[in-house]
Structure formats: C-alpha cells, structure tokens
Amino acid sequence: TLIRIIYALLIKDTMQAATDDTEQVVRARLKETKALVRKLSELFSAADTSGDGFLSREEFDALLAYPKVQTWMSALGMVVEDREVLFSILVNEEVNDDKISWEEFVQGIMRMKGHAREQDILCNMRDIRRILKLCKDMRSEVLTLLQADRQTKK
C-alpha cells in the first residue's frame, strides 16, 4: 500500500506538471499572438501615410519595399515577392476592392503566416463546391434558354 501511495503521488505530480506546462504554452502563444497583432498594427499605421485607415496599393507596395519588412514577413512564412497576389489576398473585394483595412491586414496576415490551417482549407473547399454548383446551375439554365430560343426560331 505504501508503494501505491507513492505511485499515486508521483502520478499526481506528473499530471500537475503536465497541466502547468500546457497552461504555460497557451499563455506563451497568447502573448506571441498579442505581440504580433501589436507589431502588425504598428506596421499598418506606419504604412498608412494618407491617414485614411486603409492601405492603398501604393502604400502597400511601399511597405513591402523595405528589406526589414520583407525579412520579417518571410520569417512569418509569407511569400512577399508577388505583391499583387498578396494584395489581392488581403483585400476584401466585397467591401472595398482597392484598399486594405486594418482588420483585413491583421486578420489576413495572421491567417497566412506559416501554413494554412485545416479549417481554412475546409472553408475554401466548401466555397469552391458552392461556386461549382452555381456554375453548373447557370450552365443548365443557359442550355435551357438556348433550346427554347431554337424552338421559337423554327
């Protein structure tokens, strides 16, 4: 029974250490995320030379022209060589197709840094399936209209 008590105490201490380690990892990641958001906010503010709260294409290109910014973004796992593609990924075309808001900038970079998350990939796959279905439906409607048009011409 003494051995069981010792084992129980060892297991309890091990479990507590594992819990503490997990909490430390979560706190460290949260701290890193906050620091990254702060850095991105500073970067956005510095690049927004017009002060309108948006990055124009010119302001965005000027930002990425700085070697330190290129190095820093590359360290985040981003490809900064193709600025046009990067700009088009960050801009929300439904809202504003020629400027990037602070929110779009920060959220976009956070999503793109490193590898794509599975959740993002699954969302993209879902959207592609919806678009494909819309295309098929439109094709079917066009074919129906063409057939009806041919019938009226006969």
Short mmCIF file of N, CA and C in Angstrom, two decimals:
data_model
loop_
_atom_site.label_atom_id
_atom_site.label_comp_id
_atom_site.label_asym_id
_atom_site.label_seq_id
_atom_site.Cartn_x
_atom_site.Cartn_y
_atom_site.Cartn_z
N THR A 1 0.81 -1.21 0.00
CA THR A 1 0.00 0.00 0.00
C THR A 1 0.85 1.27 0.00
N LEU A 2 1.99 1.22 0.64
CA LEU A 2 2.89 2.38 0.64
C LEU A 2 3.37 2.67 -0.78
N ILE A 3 3.64 1.62 -1.54
CA ILE A 3 4.09 1.79 -2.93
C ILE A 3 2.97 2.43 -3.75
N ARG A 4 1.74 2.02 -3.53
CA ARG A 4 0.60 2.60 -4.25
C ARG A 4 0.46 4.08 -3.94
N ILE A 5 0.65 4.44 -2.69
CA ILE A 5 0.56 5.85 -2.30
C ILE A 5 1.66 6.65 -2.99
N ILE A 6 2.87 6.10 -3.02
CA ILE A 6 3.99 6.78 -3.69
C ILE A 6 3.70 6.94 -5.18
N TYR A 7 3.20 5.86 -5.81
CA TYR A 7 2.84 5.94 -7.23
C TYR A 7 1.76 6.99 -7.46
N ALA A 8 0.76 7.00 -6.58
CA ALA A 8 -0.33 7.97 -6.72
C ALA A 8 0.20 9.40 -6.62
N LEU A 9 1.10 9.62 -5.67
CA LEU A 9 1.69 10.96 -5.52
C LEU A 9 2.53 11.33 -6.74
N LEU A 10 3.29 10.37 -7.25
CA LEU A 10 4.10 10.63 -8.45
C LEU A 10 3.21 10.96 -9.65
N ILE A 11 2.15 10.19 -9.81
CA ILE A 11 1.22 10.42 -10.93
C ILE A 11 0.56 11.78 -10.78
N LYS A 12 0.15 12.11 -9.55
CA LYS A 12 -0.49 13.40 -9.30
C LYS A 12 0.47 14.54 -9.65
N ASP A 13 1.72 14.43 -9.20
CA ASP A 13 2.72 15.46 -9.51
C ASP A 13 2.98 15.56 -11.00
N THR A 14 3.06 14.42 -11.67
CA THR A 14 3.29 14.40 -13.12
C THR A 14 2.13 15.06 -13.86
N MET A 15 0.90 14.73 -13.45
CA MET A 15 -0.28 15.32 -14.09
C MET A 15 -0.32 16.83 -13.85
N GLN A 16 0.03 17.25 -12.65
CA GLN A 16 0.04 18.69 -12.34
C GLN A 16 1.09 19.40 -13.18
N ALA A 17 2.25 18.79 -13.33
CA ALA A 17 3.32 19.39 -14.14
C ALA A 17 2.89 19.50 -15.60
N ALA A 18 2.22 18.46 -16.10
CA ALA A 18 1.74 18.49 -17.48
C ALA A 18 0.71 19.59 -17.67
N THR A 19 -0.20 19.74 -16.71
CA THR A 19 -1.21 20.80 -16.77
C THR A 19 -0.55 22.17 -16.74
N ASP A 20 0.43 22.33 -15.86
CA ASP A 20 1.15 23.61 -15.77
C ASP A 20 1.87 23.92 -17.07
N ASP A 21 2.49 22.89 -17.68
CA ASP A 21 3.19 23.09 -18.95
C ASP A 21 2.22 23.51 -20.05
N THR A 22 1.06 22.88 -20.10
CA THR A 22 0.05 23.22 -21.11
C THR A 22 -0.41 24.66 -20.93
N GLU A 23 -0.67 25.04 -19.69
CA GLU A 23 -1.10 26.41 -19.42
C GLU A 23 -0.01 27.41 -19.81
N GLN A 24 1.23 27.06 -19.56
CA GLN A 24 2.34 27.94 -19.94
C GLN A 24 2.43 28.08 -21.46
N VAL A 25 2.24 26.99 -22.17
CA VAL A 25 2.29 27.02 -23.63
C VAL A 25 1.16 27.91 -24.16
N VAL A 26 -0.04 27.74 -23.61
CA VAL A 26 -1.18 28.55 -24.05
C VAL A 26 -0.92 30.03 -23.76
N ARG A 27 -0.42 30.33 -22.57
CA ARG A 27 -0.11 31.72 -22.23
C ARG A 27 0.97 32.29 -23.15
N ALA A 28 1.98 31.49 -23.45
CA ALA A 28 3.06 31.95 -24.33
C ALA A 28 2.53 32.22 -25.74
N ARG A 29 1.67 31.34 -26.24
CA ARG A 29 1.11 31.55 -27.58
C ARG A 29 0.22 32.79 -27.62
N LEU A 30 -0.56 32.98 -26.57
CA LEU A 30 -1.42 34.16 -26.49
C LEU A 30 -0.57 35.43 -26.46
N LYS A 31 0.51 35.38 -25.71
CA LYS A 31 1.43 36.53 -25.63
C LYS A 31 2.06 36.80 -27.00
N GLU A 32 2.47 35.74 -27.69
CA GLU A 32 3.05 35.89 -29.03
C GLU A 32 2.04 36.47 -30.01
N THR A 33 0.80 35.99 -29.93
CA THR A 33 -0.25 36.49 -30.82
C THR A 33 -0.51 37.97 -30.57
N LYS A 34 -0.60 38.36 -29.30
CA LYS A 34 -0.81 39.77 -28.97
C LYS A 34 0.35 40.62 -29.46
N ALA A 35 1.57 40.13 -29.31
CA ALA A 35 2.74 40.87 -29.78
C ALA A 35 2.71 41.01 -31.30
N LEU A 36 2.30 39.96 -31.99
CA LEU A 36 2.23 40.01 -33.45
C LEU A 36 1.16 40.99 -33.91
N VAL A 37 0.00 40.98 -33.26
CA VAL A 37 -1.07 41.93 -33.61
C VAL A 37 -0.58 43.36 -33.36
N ARG A 38 0.11 43.58 -32.26
CA ARG A 38 0.65 44.92 -31.96
C ARG A 38 1.64 45.35 -33.04
N LYS A 39 2.53 44.43 -33.42
CA LYS A 39 3.52 44.74 -34.46
C LYS A 39 2.84 45.02 -35.80
N LEU A 40 1.85 44.21 -36.15
CA LEU A 40 1.12 44.43 -37.40
C LEU A 40 0.38 45.76 -37.38
N SER A 41 -0.17 46.12 -36.22
CA SER A 41 -0.87 47.40 -36.09
C SER A 41 0.10 48.56 -36.30
N GLU A 42 1.28 48.45 -35.70
CA GLU A 42 2.30 49.49 -35.87
C GLU A 42 2.72 49.59 -37.33
N LEU A 43 2.90 48.45 -37.95
CA LEU A 43 3.29 48.40 -39.36
C LEU A 43 2.22 49.04 -40.23
N PHE A 44 0.96 48.71 -39.95
CA PHE A 44 -0.16 49.27 -40.72
C PHE A 44 -0.20 50.79 -40.56
N SER A 45 -0.10 51.25 -39.32
CA SER A 45 -0.15 52.69 -39.06
C SER A 45 0.98 53.43 -39.76
N ALA A 46 2.17 52.85 -39.73
CA ALA A 46 3.31 53.49 -40.39
C ALA A 46 3.13 53.51 -41.91
N ALA A 47 2.53 52.48 -42.46
CA ALA A 47 2.35 52.39 -43.91
C ALA A 47 1.20 53.25 -44.40
N ASP A 48 0.23 53.53 -43.54
CA ASP A 48 -0.94 54.33 -43.92
C ASP A 48 -0.56 55.81 -43.92
N THR A 49 0.19 56.20 -44.92
CA THR A 49 0.69 57.59 -44.99
C THR A 49 -0.43 58.59 -45.24
N SER A 50 -1.52 58.16 -45.84
CA SER A 50 -2.64 59.08 -46.09
C SER A 50 -3.47 59.30 -44.83
N GLY A 51 -3.37 58.38 -43.87
CA GLY A 51 -4.11 58.51 -42.62
C GLY A 51 -5.59 58.22 -42.73
N ASP A 52 -6.01 57.54 -43.80
CA ASP A 52 -7.44 57.27 -44.00
C ASP A 52 -7.90 55.95 -43.38
N GLY A 53 -6.98 55.22 -42.74
CA GLY A 53 -7.35 53.95 -42.12
C GLY A 53 -7.33 52.77 -43.07
N PHE A 54 -6.82 53.00 -44.28
CA PHE A 54 -6.72 51.95 -45.29
C PHE A 54 -5.34 52.00 -45.92
N LEU A 55 -4.91 50.85 -46.47
CA LEU A 55 -3.68 50.82 -47.25
C LEU A 55 -4.06 50.74 -48.72
N SER A 56 -3.65 51.75 -49.47
CA SER A 56 -3.84 51.70 -50.92
C SER A 56 -2.80 50.76 -51.50
N ARG A 57 -2.94 50.46 -52.75
CA ARG A 57 -1.96 49.59 -53.42
C ARG A 57 -0.57 50.21 -53.34
N GLU A 58 -0.48 51.52 -53.54
CA GLU A 58 0.80 52.22 -53.49
C GLU A 58 1.42 52.16 -52.09
N GLU A 59 0.59 52.38 -51.07
CA GLU A 59 1.09 52.32 -49.69
C GLU A 59 1.55 50.90 -49.35
N PHE A 60 0.81 49.91 -49.81
CA PHE A 60 1.16 48.51 -49.57
C PHE A 60 2.49 48.16 -50.24
N ASP A 61 2.64 48.58 -51.51
CA ASP A 61 3.89 48.33 -52.23
C ASP A 61 5.07 49.01 -51.55
N ALA A 62 4.84 50.24 -51.08
CA ALA A 62 5.91 50.97 -50.40
C ALA A 62 6.31 50.25 -49.11
N LEU A 63 5.34 49.71 -48.40
CA LEU A 63 5.62 48.96 -47.17
C LEU A 63 6.50 47.75 -47.47
N LEU A 64 6.12 47.00 -48.51
CA LEU A 64 6.87 45.78 -48.84
C LEU A 64 8.20 46.06 -49.52
N ALA A 65 8.46 47.31 -49.84
CA ALA A 65 9.75 47.66 -50.45
C ALA A 65 10.87 47.68 -49.41
N TYR A 66 10.51 47.78 -48.14
CA TYR A 66 11.52 47.82 -47.09
C TYR A 66 12.09 46.42 -46.85
N PRO A 67 13.41 46.26 -46.93
CA PRO A 67 14.02 44.94 -46.71
C PRO A 67 13.69 44.34 -45.34
N LYS A 68 13.63 45.17 -44.29
CA LYS A 68 13.31 44.64 -42.96
C LYS A 68 11.90 44.05 -42.93
N VAL A 69 10.97 44.72 -43.60
CA VAL A 69 9.59 44.22 -43.65
C VAL A 69 9.55 42.92 -44.44
N GLN A 70 10.28 42.87 -45.54
CA GLN A 70 10.34 41.64 -46.35
C GLN A 70 10.89 40.48 -45.53
N THR A 71 11.97 40.74 -44.81
CA THR A 71 12.59 39.70 -43.99
C THR A 71 11.64 39.24 -42.89
N TRP A 72 11.00 40.19 -42.24
CA TRP A 72 10.09 39.87 -41.14
C TRP A 72 8.91 39.05 -41.65
N MET A 73 8.32 39.47 -42.78
CA MET A 73 7.17 38.73 -43.32
C MET A 73 7.60 37.36 -43.84
N SER A 74 8.78 37.27 -44.40
CA SER A 74 9.30 35.96 -44.83
C SER A 74 9.47 35.04 -43.63
N ALA A 75 9.91 35.60 -42.52
CA ALA A 75 10.07 34.81 -41.29
C ALA A 75 8.72 34.29 -40.79
N LEU A 76 7.64 34.99 -41.14
CA LEU A 76 6.30 34.52 -40.78
C LEU A 76 5.81 33.43 -41.72
N GLY A 77 6.61 33.15 -42.76
CA GLY A 77 6.24 32.10 -43.70
C GLY A 77 5.48 32.61 -44.91
N MET A 78 5.57 33.91 -45.15
CA MET A 78 4.83 34.50 -46.27
C MET A 78 5.76 34.76 -47.45
N VAL A 79 5.22 34.62 -48.66
CA VAL A 79 5.96 34.92 -49.88
C VAL A 79 5.63 36.37 -50.24
N VAL A 80 6.62 37.25 -50.12
CA VAL A 80 6.37 38.67 -50.35
C VAL A 80 6.80 39.14 -51.73
N GLU A 81 7.37 38.25 -52.52
CA GLU A 81 7.86 38.65 -53.84
C GLU A 81 6.72 39.06 -54.78
N ASP A 82 5.60 38.37 -54.70
CA ASP A 82 4.47 38.68 -55.57
C ASP A 82 3.49 39.57 -54.82
N ARG A 83 3.74 40.87 -54.87
CA ARG A 83 2.95 41.83 -54.11
C ARG A 83 1.51 41.89 -54.59
N GLU A 84 1.31 41.72 -55.89
CA GLU A 84 -0.04 41.79 -56.44
C GLU A 84 -0.93 40.69 -55.87
N VAL A 85 -0.39 39.48 -55.83
CA VAL A 85 -1.15 38.35 -55.28
C VAL A 85 -1.42 38.57 -53.79
N LEU A 86 -0.40 39.00 -53.07
CA LEU A 86 -0.55 39.24 -51.64
C LEU A 86 -1.61 40.31 -51.38
N PHE A 87 -1.58 41.38 -52.16
CA PHE A 87 -2.58 42.45 -52.02
C PHE A 87 -3.98 41.91 -52.28
N SER A 88 -4.12 41.13 -53.35
CA SER A 88 -5.45 40.61 -53.70
C SER A 88 -5.97 39.62 -52.65
N ILE A 89 -5.07 38.94 -51.96
CA ILE A 89 -5.49 38.02 -50.90
C ILE A 89 -5.98 38.80 -49.68
N LEU A 90 -5.31 39.91 -49.39
CA LEU A 90 -5.65 40.68 -48.19
C LEU A 90 -6.90 41.54 -48.36
N VAL A 91 -7.12 42.06 -49.56
CA VAL A 91 -8.25 42.98 -49.76
C VAL A 91 -9.57 42.21 -49.81
N ASN A 92 -10.60 42.79 -49.19
CA ASN A 92 -11.94 42.19 -49.23
C ASN A 92 -12.68 42.82 -50.39
N GLU A 93 -12.78 42.10 -51.49
CA GLU A 93 -13.35 42.65 -52.71
C GLU A 93 -14.83 42.97 -52.57
N GLU A 94 -15.52 42.31 -51.65
CA GLU A 94 -16.94 42.58 -51.46
C GLU A 94 -17.16 43.95 -50.83
N VAL A 95 -16.21 44.39 -50.01
CA VAL A 95 -16.35 45.66 -49.31
C VAL A 95 -15.63 46.78 -50.04
N ASN A 96 -14.36 46.55 -50.36
CA ASN A 96 -13.55 47.59 -50.95
C ASN A 96 -12.46 46.92 -51.78
N ASP A 97 -12.50 47.07 -53.08
CA ASP A 97 -11.59 46.30 -53.92
C ASP A 97 -10.25 46.96 -54.21
N ASP A 98 -10.02 48.14 -53.67
CA ASP A 98 -8.74 48.77 -53.98
C ASP A 98 -7.97 49.24 -52.75
N LYS A 99 -8.47 48.90 -51.55
CA LYS A 99 -7.78 49.28 -50.32
C LYS A 99 -7.92 48.18 -49.28
N ILE A 100 -6.93 48.11 -48.39
CA ILE A 100 -6.93 47.11 -47.33
C ILE A 100 -7.20 47.82 -46.01
N SER A 101 -8.21 47.36 -45.28
CA SER A 101 -8.49 47.94 -43.96
C SER A 101 -7.52 47.35 -42.94
N TRP A 102 -7.48 47.96 -41.75
CA TRP A 102 -6.63 47.46 -40.68
C TRP A 102 -7.01 46.02 -40.36
N GLU A 103 -8.32 45.78 -40.25
CA GLU A 103 -8.81 44.45 -39.91
C GLU A 103 -8.40 43.41 -40.95
N GLU A 104 -8.57 43.76 -42.22
CA GLU A 104 -8.20 42.84 -43.31
C GLU A 104 -6.71 42.55 -43.27
N PHE A 105 -5.92 43.57 -43.00
CA PHE A 105 -4.46 43.43 -42.95
C PHE A 105 -4.05 42.48 -41.83
N VAL A 106 -4.51 42.77 -40.62
CA VAL A 106 -4.11 41.96 -39.46
C VAL A 106 -4.65 40.53 -39.58
N GLN A 107 -5.94 40.39 -39.86
CA GLN A 107 -6.52 39.04 -39.95
C GLN A 107 -5.93 38.25 -41.11
N GLY A 108 -5.71 38.91 -42.23
CA GLY A 108 -5.15 38.23 -43.39
C GLY A 108 -3.74 37.72 -43.14
N ILE A 109 -2.91 38.56 -42.54
CA ILE A 109 -1.53 38.14 -42.24
C ILE A 109 -1.54 37.02 -41.21
N MET A 110 -2.41 37.14 -40.21
CA MET A 110 -2.48 36.10 -39.18
C MET A 110 -2.88 34.76 -39.80
N ARG A 111 -3.78 34.79 -40.78
CA ARG A 111 -4.19 33.55 -41.44
C ARG A 111 -3.08 33.00 -42.32
N MET A 112 -2.38 33.90 -42.99
CA MET A 112 -1.38 33.45 -43.96
C MET A 112 -0.06 33.03 -43.32
N LYS A 113 0.22 33.53 -42.14
CA LYS A 113 1.53 33.24 -41.56
C LYS A 113 1.68 31.74 -41.36
N GLY A 114 2.81 31.26 -41.72
CA GLY A 114 3.04 29.83 -41.60
C GLY A 114 2.18 29.05 -42.56
N HIS A 115 1.78 27.88 -42.16
CA HIS A 115 0.98 27.01 -43.03
C HIS A 115 -0.50 27.29 -42.83
N ALA A 116 -1.25 27.06 -43.89
CA ALA A 116 -2.69 27.23 -43.82
C ALA A 116 -3.28 26.24 -42.82
N ARG A 117 -4.24 26.72 -42.07
CA ARG A 117 -4.89 25.83 -41.11
C ARG A 117 -5.88 24.94 -41.84
N GLU A 118 -6.10 23.77 -41.28
CA GLU A 118 -7.06 22.84 -41.88
C GLU A 118 -8.43 23.47 -42.02
N GLN A 119 -8.83 24.24 -41.02
CA GLN A 119 -10.14 24.88 -41.04
C GLN A 119 -10.26 25.82 -42.25
N ASP A 120 -9.21 26.59 -42.53
CA ASP A 120 -9.23 27.48 -43.68
C ASP A 120 -9.34 26.69 -44.98
N ILE A 121 -8.62 25.59 -45.06
CA ILE A 121 -8.65 24.77 -46.27
C ILE A 121 -10.05 24.18 -46.45
N LEU A 122 -10.65 23.72 -45.37
CA LEU A 122 -12.00 23.16 -45.46
C LEU A 122 -13.02 24.23 -45.86
N CYS A 123 -12.86 25.43 -45.35
CA CYS A 123 -13.76 26.53 -45.74
C CYS A 123 -13.61 26.83 -47.23
N ASN A 124 -12.38 26.83 -47.70
CA ASN A 124 -12.14 27.07 -49.13
C ASN A 124 -12.76 25.97 -49.98
N MET A 125 -12.62 24.73 -49.55
CA MET A 125 -13.21 23.62 -50.29
C MET A 125 -14.73 23.76 -50.34
N ARG A 126 -15.33 24.13 -49.22
CA ARG A 126 -16.78 24.33 -49.18
C ARG A 126 -17.20 25.43 -50.16
N ASP A 127 -16.47 26.55 -50.14
CA ASP A 127 -16.79 27.66 -51.04
C ASP A 127 -16.64 27.26 -52.50
N ILE A 128 -15.62 26.49 -52.80
CA ILE A 128 -15.40 26.04 -54.18
C ILE A 128 -16.54 25.14 -54.63
N ARG A 129 -16.99 24.26 -53.74
CA ARG A 129 -18.13 23.39 -54.08
C ARG A 129 -19.39 24.22 -54.36
N ARG A 130 -19.63 25.24 -53.56
CA ARG A 130 -20.79 26.12 -53.78
C ARG A 130 -20.69 26.83 -55.13
N ILE A 131 -19.51 27.35 -55.42
CA ILE A 131 -19.30 28.06 -56.69
C ILE A 131 -19.49 27.10 -57.86
N LEU A 132 -18.95 25.91 -57.74
CA LEU A 132 -19.10 24.91 -58.80
C LEU A 132 -20.57 24.57 -59.02
N LYS A 133 -21.33 24.42 -57.95
CA LYS A 133 -22.76 24.14 -58.08
C LYS A 133 -23.46 25.30 -58.77
N LEU A 134 -23.12 26.53 -58.40
CA LEU A 134 -23.72 27.70 -59.06
C LEU A 134 -23.41 27.71 -60.55
N CYS A 135 -22.17 27.39 -60.89
CA CYS A 135 -21.77 27.34 -62.31
C CYS A 135 -22.57 26.28 -63.06
N LYS A 136 -22.72 25.11 -62.45
CA LYS A 136 -23.49 24.04 -63.09
C LYS A 136 -24.94 24.46 -63.28
N ASP A 137 -25.52 25.08 -62.25
CA ASP A 137 -26.90 25.55 -62.35
C ASP A 137 -27.05 26.60 -63.46
N MET A 138 -26.10 27.52 -63.53
CA MET A 138 -26.14 28.55 -64.56
C MET A 138 -26.00 27.93 -65.95
N ARG A 139 -25.13 26.95 -66.07
CA ARG A 139 -24.94 26.27 -67.36
C ARG A 139 -26.23 25.59 -67.79
N SER A 140 -26.86 24.94 -66.85
CA SER A 140 -28.12 24.27 -67.14
C SER A 140 -29.18 25.27 -67.60
N GLU A 141 -29.26 26.40 -66.93
CA GLU A 141 -30.24 27.43 -67.31
C GLU A 141 -29.94 27.99 -68.69
N VAL A 142 -28.66 28.22 -68.99
CA VAL A 142 -28.28 28.74 -70.30
C VAL A 142 -28.65 27.74 -71.39
N LEU A 143 -28.37 26.47 -71.16
CA LEU A 143 -28.73 25.44 -72.14
C LEU A 143 -30.24 25.38 -72.36
N THR A 144 -31.00 25.49 -71.29
CA THR A 144 -32.46 25.50 -71.40
C THR A 144 -32.93 26.70 -72.21
N LEU A 145 -32.35 27.86 -71.95
CA LEU A 145 -32.72 29.07 -72.71
C LEU A 145 -32.34 28.95 -74.18
N LEU A 146 -31.18 28.35 -74.45
CA LEU A 146 -30.76 28.16 -75.84
C LEU A 146 -31.72 27.23 -76.58
N GLN A 147 -32.10 26.15 -75.92
CA GLN A 147 -33.05 25.22 -76.54
C GLN A 147 -34.40 25.89 -76.79
N ALA A 148 -34.85 26.68 -75.84
CA ALA A 148 -36.12 27.39 -76.01
C ALA A 148 -36.02 28.40 -77.15
N ASP A 149 -34.87 29.05 -77.25
CA ASP A 149 -34.66 30.02 -78.33
C ASP A 149 -34.66 29.33 -79.69
N ARG A 150 -34.04 28.17 -79.76
CA ARG A 150 -34.00 27.41 -81.02
C ARG A 150 -35.41 26.96 -81.43
N GLN A 151 -36.20 26.58 -80.43
CA GLN A 151 -37.57 26.14 -80.71
C GLN A 151 -38.43 27.28 -81.26
N THR A 152 -38.22 28.48 -80.73
CA THR A 152 -39.02 29.62 -81.20
C THR A 152 -38.60 30.07 -82.59
N LYS A 153 -37.36 29.81 -82.98
CA LYS A 153 -36.87 30.20 -84.31
C LYS A 153 -37.32 29.24 -85.39
N LYS A 154 -37.75 28.05 -85.03
CA LYS A 154 -38.17 27.04 -86.02
C LYS A 154 -39.51 27.32 -86.56
#
